[in-house]
Amino acid sequence: MKTEINYHQLTIPLEFRVACAVYRLDEQEVLQIFINHATVYDSLADQYSEGYSEASKTIGLYVAEKRRTANGSHAFSHCLENAANCFRWINELAEKVLSSAIAKRKKSLLYIDELYNNMQRVYTSSDTFYLDENRSLSFTKDFTVLCELHNCYPAEYLENFMGKISIAEMQARTGLKIPNDNFTMAFFMKIVLGFGRQNTEVPEFSDKEVDFICEMDEIRLHIHNVRSLQQRITILKEFYHKHYQDINNHN
């Protein structure tokens, strides 16, 4: 019997929870930053824009893997000509060379507004997504248009984003000097360094956190001679999962 996926609820992967806990990030804030930087304009633009390019291309890659195209968008089936013109105008903005990305992205909002106001909501019943009773996410017009354009639920994009976050794999690849083309993880690490966050002050480390940092140095030495990528990932995952459990046990 096939299990029906409930896209009105969000399944948060353990590796994402671990990464946020290790770097003392709020899961809700990380997801909101991702939402805020995913735009139609940046999904079409070749010009790099910090944060926007990574978030938008994360969605683009997911859509490509699912082989979904705008041609079958249910939300714009009643206004195909108008929608096609809006997307064409945004694409023309993206192809302009002389204007700044900030100016072009801002101008694209005129067309996003029109798409947003004319579309029939199929996959985004609301602009608010509740993680639980106390936490919610706010969808931008750009984000909802990207959902409806590709016939995707918001939870699909969010779970795909979270599923690409793994500090164990990142560090294993770095230690073995294996190229890492995971630009979604690179986006997450930008957030770690303060990108998009409201409060970038670094709180003082507790004694247990200082011990954890020392243990991190020890585990790096321990796996120095481990040349298998998968074996390194497994060892590092066990190490970080234990730290995550310790955090939860003391909260």
mmCIF file of C-alpha atoms in Angstrom:
data_model
loop_
_atom_site.group_PDB
_atom_site.id
_atom_site.type_symbol
_atom_site.label_atom_id
_atom_site.label_comp_id
_atom_site.label_asym_id
_atom_site.label_seq_id
_atom_site.Cartn_x
_atom_site.Cartn_y
_atom_site.Cartn_z
ATOM 1 C CA MET A 1 0.000 0.000 0.000
ATOM 2 C CA LYS A 2 1.442 3.352 -1.058
ATOM 3 C CA THR A 3 1.840 5.900 1.736
ATOM 4 C CA GLU A 4 0.492 9.336 0.885
ATOM 5 C CA ILE A 5 2.915 12.145 1.659
ATOM 6 C CA ASN A 6 1.478 15.004 3.713
ATOM 7 C CA TYR A 7 2.985 18.175 2.282
ATOM 8 C CA HIS A 8 1.142 20.304 4.826
ATOM 9 C CA GLN A 9 3.615 19.138 7.449
ATOM 10 C CA LEU A 10 7.368 19.462 7.380
ATOM 11 C CA THR A 11 9.707 16.564 8.076
ATOM 12 C CA ILE A 12 12.963 18.002 9.403
ATOM 13 C CA PRO A 13 15.924 15.681 8.695
ATOM 14 C CA LEU A 14 18.176 14.735 11.595
ATOM 15 C CA GLU A 15 21.316 15.985 9.807
ATOM 16 C CA PHE A 16 19.744 19.442 9.451
ATOM 17 C CA ARG A 17 18.786 19.496 13.135
ATOM 18 C CA VAL A 18 22.325 18.425 14.054
ATOM 19 C CA ALA A 19 23.923 21.115 11.863
ATOM 20 C CA CYS A 20 21.742 23.851 13.361
ATOM 21 C CA ALA A 21 22.456 22.637 16.887
ATOM 22 C CA VAL A 22 26.223 22.435 16.348
ATOM 23 C CA TYR A 23 26.374 25.971 14.968
ATOM 24 C CA ARG A 24 23.737 27.258 17.386
ATOM 25 C CA LEU A 25 21.341 28.305 14.653
ATOM 26 C CA ASP A 26 17.575 28.547 14.903
ATOM 27 C CA GLU A 27 15.969 26.108 12.448
ATOM 28 C CA GLN A 28 13.083 28.459 11.764
ATOM 29 C CA GLU A 29 15.409 31.353 10.966
ATOM 30 C CA VAL A 30 17.540 29.254 8.598
ATOM 31 C CA LEU A 31 14.454 28.138 6.661
ATOM 32 C CA GLN A 32 13.131 31.694 6.517
ATOM 33 C CA ILE A 33 16.447 32.962 5.129
ATOM 34 C CA PHE A 34 16.263 30.303 2.419
ATOM 35 C CA ILE A 35 12.707 31.346 1.544
ATOM 36 C CA ASN A 36 13.643 35.029 1.454
ATOM 37 C CA HIS A 37 16.428 34.439 -1.064
ATOM 38 C CA ALA A 38 14.643 32.168 -3.535
ATOM 39 C CA THR A 39 13.430 34.296 -6.453
ATOM 40 C CA VAL A 40 12.207 33.836 -9.995
ATOM 41 C CA TYR A 41 14.682 36.473 -11.184
ATOM 42 C CA ASP A 42 17.703 34.709 -9.670
ATOM 43 C CA SER A 43 16.583 31.345 -10.997
ATOM 44 C CA LEU A 44 16.964 32.836 -14.486
ATOM 45 C CA ALA A 45 20.023 35.066 -13.972
ATOM 46 C CA ASP A 46 23.574 33.965 -14.759
ATOM 47 C CA GLN A 47 25.013 36.831 -12.715
ATOM 48 C CA TYR A 48 25.996 35.676 -9.221
ATOM 49 C CA SER A 49 24.218 37.245 -6.243
ATOM 50 C CA GLU A 50 25.262 36.088 -2.804
ATOM 51 C CA GLY A 51 22.584 33.943 -1.189
ATOM 52 C CA TYR A 52 20.035 34.517 -3.929
ATOM 53 C CA SER A 53 21.889 32.427 -6.482
ATOM 54 C CA GLU A 54 22.368 29.477 -4.127
ATOM 55 C CA ALA A 55 18.782 29.461 -2.815
ATOM 56 C CA SER A 56 17.205 29.880 -6.251
ATOM 57 C CA LYS A 57 19.412 27.283 -7.906
ATOM 58 C CA THR A 58 18.696 24.822 -5.097
ATOM 59 C CA ILE A 59 15.064 24.973 -6.154
ATOM 60 C CA GLY A 60 15.991 24.893 -9.842
ATOM 61 C CA LEU A 61 18.048 21.738 -9.402
ATOM 62 C CA TYR A 62 15.237 20.049 -7.481
ATOM 63 C CA VAL A 63 12.754 20.886 -10.231
ATOM 64 C CA ALA A 64 15.164 19.624 -12.899
ATOM 65 C CA GLU A 65 15.640 16.355 -11.016
ATOM 66 C CA LYS A 66 11.866 15.955 -10.811
ATOM 67 C CA ARG A 67 11.587 16.842 -14.515
ATOM 68 C CA ARG A 68 8.945 19.431 -13.820
ATOM 69 C CA THR A 69 8.495 22.375 -16.182
ATOM 70 C CA ALA A 70 6.443 25.553 -16.217
ATOM 71 C CA ASN A 71 4.510 24.306 -19.250
ATOM 72 C CA GLY A 72 2.198 22.265 -17.064
ATOM 73 C CA SER A 73 1.656 24.825 -14.295
ATOM 74 C CA HIS A 74 -1.903 24.491 -13.031
ATOM 75 C CA ALA A 75 -1.932 27.896 -11.356
ATOM 76 C CA PHE A 76 -1.503 29.830 -14.610
ATOM 77 C CA SER A 77 -3.570 27.645 -16.944
ATOM 78 C CA HIS A 78 -6.344 30.269 -17.059
ATOM 79 C CA CYS A 79 -3.978 33.157 -17.906
ATOM 80 C CA LEU A 80 -1.244 31.550 -19.974
ATOM 81 C CA GLU A 81 -0.516 34.509 -22.248
ATOM 82 C CA ASN A 82 -0.240 37.015 -19.422
ATOM 83 C CA ALA A 83 1.927 34.661 -17.336
ATOM 84 C CA ALA A 84 4.182 33.884 -20.288
ATOM 85 C CA ASN A 85 4.725 37.600 -20.864
ATOM 86 C CA CYS A 86 5.603 38.189 -17.207
ATOM 87 C CA PHE A 87 8.168 35.393 -17.204
ATOM 88 C CA ARG A 88 9.566 36.615 -20.505
ATOM 89 C CA TRP A 89 9.993 40.133 -19.117
ATOM 90 C CA ILE A 90 11.731 38.798 -16.003
ATOM 91 C CA ASN A 91 14.032 36.749 -18.220
ATOM 92 C CA GLU A 92 14.848 39.851 -20.284
ATOM 93 C CA LEU A 93 15.767 41.643 -17.061
ATOM 94 C CA ALA A 94 18.036 38.754 -16.099
ATOM 95 C CA GLU A 95 19.808 38.942 -19.465
ATOM 96 C CA LYS A 96 20.537 42.671 -19.214
ATOM 97 C CA VAL A 97 24.239 43.262 -18.656
ATOM 98 C CA LEU A 98 24.531 46.882 -17.543
ATOM 99 C CA SER A 99 22.006 47.089 -14.676
ATOM 100 C CA SER A 100 22.822 45.899 -11.162
ATOM 101 C CA ALA A 101 21.314 42.682 -9.854
ATOM 102 C CA ILE A 102 19.668 44.579 -6.991
ATOM 103 C CA ALA A 103 17.931 46.967 -9.386
ATOM 104 C CA LYS A 104 16.828 44.187 -11.739
ATOM 105 C CA ARG A 105 15.548 42.012 -8.905
ATOM 106 C CA LYS A 106 13.565 44.955 -7.541
ATOM 107 C CA LYS A 107 12.050 45.689 -10.944
ATOM 108 C CA SER A 108 11.121 42.024 -11.377
ATOM 109 C CA LEU A 109 8.788 42.385 -8.381
ATOM 110 C CA LEU A 110 6.355 44.298 -10.610
ATOM 111 C CA TYR A 111 5.886 41.141 -12.681
ATOM 112 C CA ILE A 112 5.928 38.889 -9.626
ATOM 113 C CA ASP A 113 3.061 40.946 -8.167
ATOM 114 C CA GLU A 114 1.057 40.434 -11.348
ATOM 115 C CA LEU A 115 1.752 36.696 -11.384
ATOM 116 C CA TYR A 116 0.917 36.415 -7.696
ATOM 117 C CA ASN A 117 -2.365 38.312 -8.038
ATOM 118 C CA ASN A 118 -3.518 36.384 -11.118
ATOM 119 C CA MET A 119 -2.498 32.834 -10.224
ATOM 120 C CA GLN A 120 -4.931 30.272 -8.882
ATOM 121 C CA ARG A 121 -3.481 28.786 -5.718
ATOM 122 C CA VAL A 122 -3.109 25.048 -6.030
ATOM 123 C CA TYR A 123 0.005 24.210 -4.002
ATOM 124 C CA THR A 124 0.228 27.258 -1.721
ATOM 125 C CA SER A 125 -3.050 27.596 0.123
ATOM 126 C CA SER A 126 -1.546 30.224 2.435
ATOM 127 C CA ASP A 127 1.476 32.496 2.745
ATOM 128 C CA THR A 128 2.054 31.150 6.257
ATOM 129 C CA PHE A 129 3.385 27.691 7.065
ATOM 130 C CA TYR A 130 3.224 26.470 10.657
ATOM 131 C CA LEU A 131 6.131 24.367 11.894
ATOM 132 C CA ASP A 132 4.342 23.872 15.199
ATOM 133 C CA GLU A 133 2.093 25.829 17.565
ATOM 134 C CA ASN A 134 4.753 28.445 18.272
ATOM 135 C CA ARG A 135 6.759 28.692 15.048
ATOM 136 C CA SER A 136 5.784 29.643 11.528
ATOM 137 C CA LEU A 137 7.361 30.583 8.207
ATOM 138 C CA SER A 138 6.247 33.427 5.944
ATOM 139 C CA PHE A 139 6.327 32.826 2.202
ATOM 140 C CA THR A 140 7.372 35.643 -0.096
ATOM 141 C CA LYS A 141 5.443 36.278 -3.318
ATOM 142 C CA ASP A 142 8.485 35.058 -5.237
ATOM 143 C CA PHE A 143 8.536 31.797 -3.282
ATOM 144 C CA THR A 144 4.822 31.118 -3.801
ATOM 145 C CA VAL A 145 5.141 31.862 -7.525
ATOM 146 C CA LEU A 146 8.059 29.393 -7.734
ATOM 147 C CA CYS A 147 5.887 26.770 -6.029
ATOM 148 C CA GLU A 148 2.922 27.293 -8.347
ATOM 149 C CA LEU A 149 5.100 27.629 -11.444
ATOM 150 C CA HIS A 150 6.543 24.153 -10.970
ATOM 151 C CA ASN A 151 3.518 22.480 -9.323
ATOM 152 C CA CYS A 152 5.412 21.955 -6.069
ATOM 153 C CA TYR A 153 4.332 22.204 -2.461
ATOM 154 C CA PRO A 154 6.440 24.537 -0.279
ATOM 155 C CA ALA A 155 7.374 21.588 1.938
ATOM 156 C CA GLU A 156 9.000 19.901 -1.064
ATOM 157 C CA TYR A 157 11.400 22.803 -1.550
ATOM 158 C CA LEU A 158 12.101 23.112 2.167
ATOM 159 C CA GLU A 159 12.718 19.399 2.721
ATOM 160 C CA ASN A 160 14.959 19.268 -0.347
ATOM 161 C CA PHE A 161 16.972 22.210 1.014
ATOM 162 C CA MET A 162 17.343 20.640 4.458
ATOM 163 C CA GLY A 163 18.209 17.274 2.937
ATOM 164 C CA LYS A 164 21.351 18.723 1.380
ATOM 165 C CA ILE A 165 22.764 19.884 4.711
ATOM 166 C CA SER A 166 25.333 17.616 6.352
ATOM 167 C CA ILE A 167 28.329 18.927 8.256
ATOM 168 C CA ALA A 168 29.690 15.381 8.521
ATOM 169 C CA GLU A 169 29.855 15.005 4.741
ATOM 170 C CA MET A 170 31.202 18.522 4.288
ATOM 171 C CA GLN A 171 34.044 17.952 6.735
ATOM 172 C CA ALA A 172 34.772 14.466 5.403
ATOM 173 C CA ARG A 173 35.167 15.825 1.882
ATOM 174 C CA THR A 174 37.272 18.743 3.090
ATOM 175 C CA GLY A 175 39.595 16.443 5.034
ATOM 176 C CA LEU A 176 40.132 14.199 2.004
ATOM 177 C CA LYS A 177 40.398 17.194 -0.338
ATOM 178 C CA ILE A 178 37.489 15.891 -2.408
ATOM 179 C CA PRO A 179 35.740 18.665 -4.373
ATOM 180 C CA ASN A 180 32.357 19.591 -2.954
ATOM 181 C CA ASP A 181 29.920 21.151 -5.412
ATOM 182 C CA ASN A 182 27.099 21.311 -2.869
ATOM 183 C CA PHE A 183 26.238 25.017 -3.222
ATOM 184 C CA THR A 184 23.269 24.507 -0.882
ATOM 185 C CA MET A 185 25.662 23.551 1.905
ATOM 186 C CA ALA A 186 27.778 26.566 0.979
ATOM 187 C CA PHE A 187 24.668 28.723 1.432
ATOM 188 C CA PHE A 188 24.081 27.172 4.859
ATOM 189 C CA MET A 189 27.657 27.971 5.871
ATOM 190 C CA LYS A 190 27.114 31.590 4.836
ATOM 191 C CA ILE A 191 24.238 31.659 7.323
ATOM 192 C CA VAL A 192 26.567 30.180 9.952
ATOM 193 C CA LEU A 193 28.849 33.188 9.367
ATOM 194 C CA GLY A 194 25.939 35.618 9.765
ATOM 195 C CA PHE A 195 24.403 35.949 6.304
ATOM 196 C CA GLY A 196 20.739 36.958 6.500
ATOM 197 C CA ARG A 197 20.548 36.640 10.272
ATOM 198 C CA GLN A 198 19.057 39.313 12.500
ATOM 199 C CA ASN A 199 21.448 38.744 15.360
ATOM 200 C CA THR A 200 25.037 37.937 14.434
ATOM 201 C CA GLU A 201 26.514 38.318 17.912
ATOM 202 C CA VAL A 202 28.440 35.246 18.995
ATOM 203 C CA PRO A 203 27.322 34.104 22.468
ATOM 204 C CA GLU A 204 29.908 33.000 24.980
ATOM 205 C CA PHE A 205 30.850 29.319 24.934
ATOM 206 C CA SER A 206 29.800 27.180 27.867
ATOM 207 C CA ASP A 207 32.242 24.731 29.445
ATOM 208 C CA LYS A 208 30.565 21.847 27.619
ATOM 209 C CA GLU A 209 30.876 23.671 24.290
ATOM 210 C CA VAL A 210 34.573 24.285 24.900
ATOM 211 C CA ASP A 211 34.967 20.559 25.619
ATOM 212 C CA PHE A 212 33.123 19.784 22.381
ATOM 213 C CA ILE A 213 35.487 21.990 20.362
ATOM 214 C CA CYS A 214 38.443 20.151 21.858
ATOM 215 C CA GLU A 215 36.792 16.832 21.001
ATOM 216 C CA MET A 216 36.357 18.048 17.419
ATOM 217 C CA ASP A 217 40.115 18.522 17.134
ATOM 218 C CA GLU A 218 40.650 15.032 18.546
ATOM 219 C CA ILE A 219 38.231 13.383 16.101
ATOM 220 C CA ARG A 220 39.988 15.062 13.172
ATOM 221 C CA LEU A 221 43.265 13.535 14.309
ATOM 222 C CA HIS A 222 41.546 10.193 14.865
ATOM 223 C CA ILE A 223 40.259 9.985 11.279
ATOM 224 C CA HIS A 224 43.408 11.354 9.655
ATOM 225 C CA ASN A 225 44.367 7.949 8.249
ATOM 226 C CA VAL A 226 40.820 7.003 7.222
ATOM 227 C CA ARG A 227 40.835 7.382 3.424
ATOM 228 C CA SER A 228 37.315 6.155 2.736
ATOM 229 C CA LEU A 229 34.861 9.033 2.270
ATOM 230 C CA GLN A 230 31.874 7.006 3.441
ATOM 231 C CA GLN A 231 33.737 5.716 6.489
ATOM 232 C CA ARG A 232 34.735 9.245 7.447
ATOM 233 C CA ILE A 233 31.151 10.442 7.045
ATOM 234 C CA THR A 234 29.911 7.608 9.271
ATOM 235 C CA ILE A 235 32.444 8.378 12.026
ATOM 236 C CA LEU A 236 31.716 12.097 11.940
ATOM 237 C CA LYS A 237 27.957 11.522 11.924
ATOM 238 C CA GLU A 238 28.225 9.379 15.056
ATOM 239 C CA PHE A 239 30.322 12.083 16.704
ATOM 240 C CA TYR A 240 27.903 14.904 15.876
ATOM 241 C CA HIS A 241 24.818 12.852 16.691
ATOM 242 C CA LYS A 242 26.215 12.162 20.151
ATOM 243 C CA HIS A 243 26.778 15.890 20.686
ATOM 244 C CA TYR A 244 23.229 16.605 19.484
ATOM 245 C CA GLN A 245 21.825 14.080 21.960
ATOM 246 C CA ASP A 246 23.881 15.636 24.759
ATOM 247 C CA ILE A 247 22.452 19.060 23.908
ATOM 248 C CA ASN A 248 18.892 17.718 24.021
ATOM 249 C CA ASN A 249 19.503 15.873 27.282
ATOM 250 C CA HIS A 250 20.668 19.067 28.981
ATOM 251 C CA ASN A 251 17.845 21.290 27.684
#
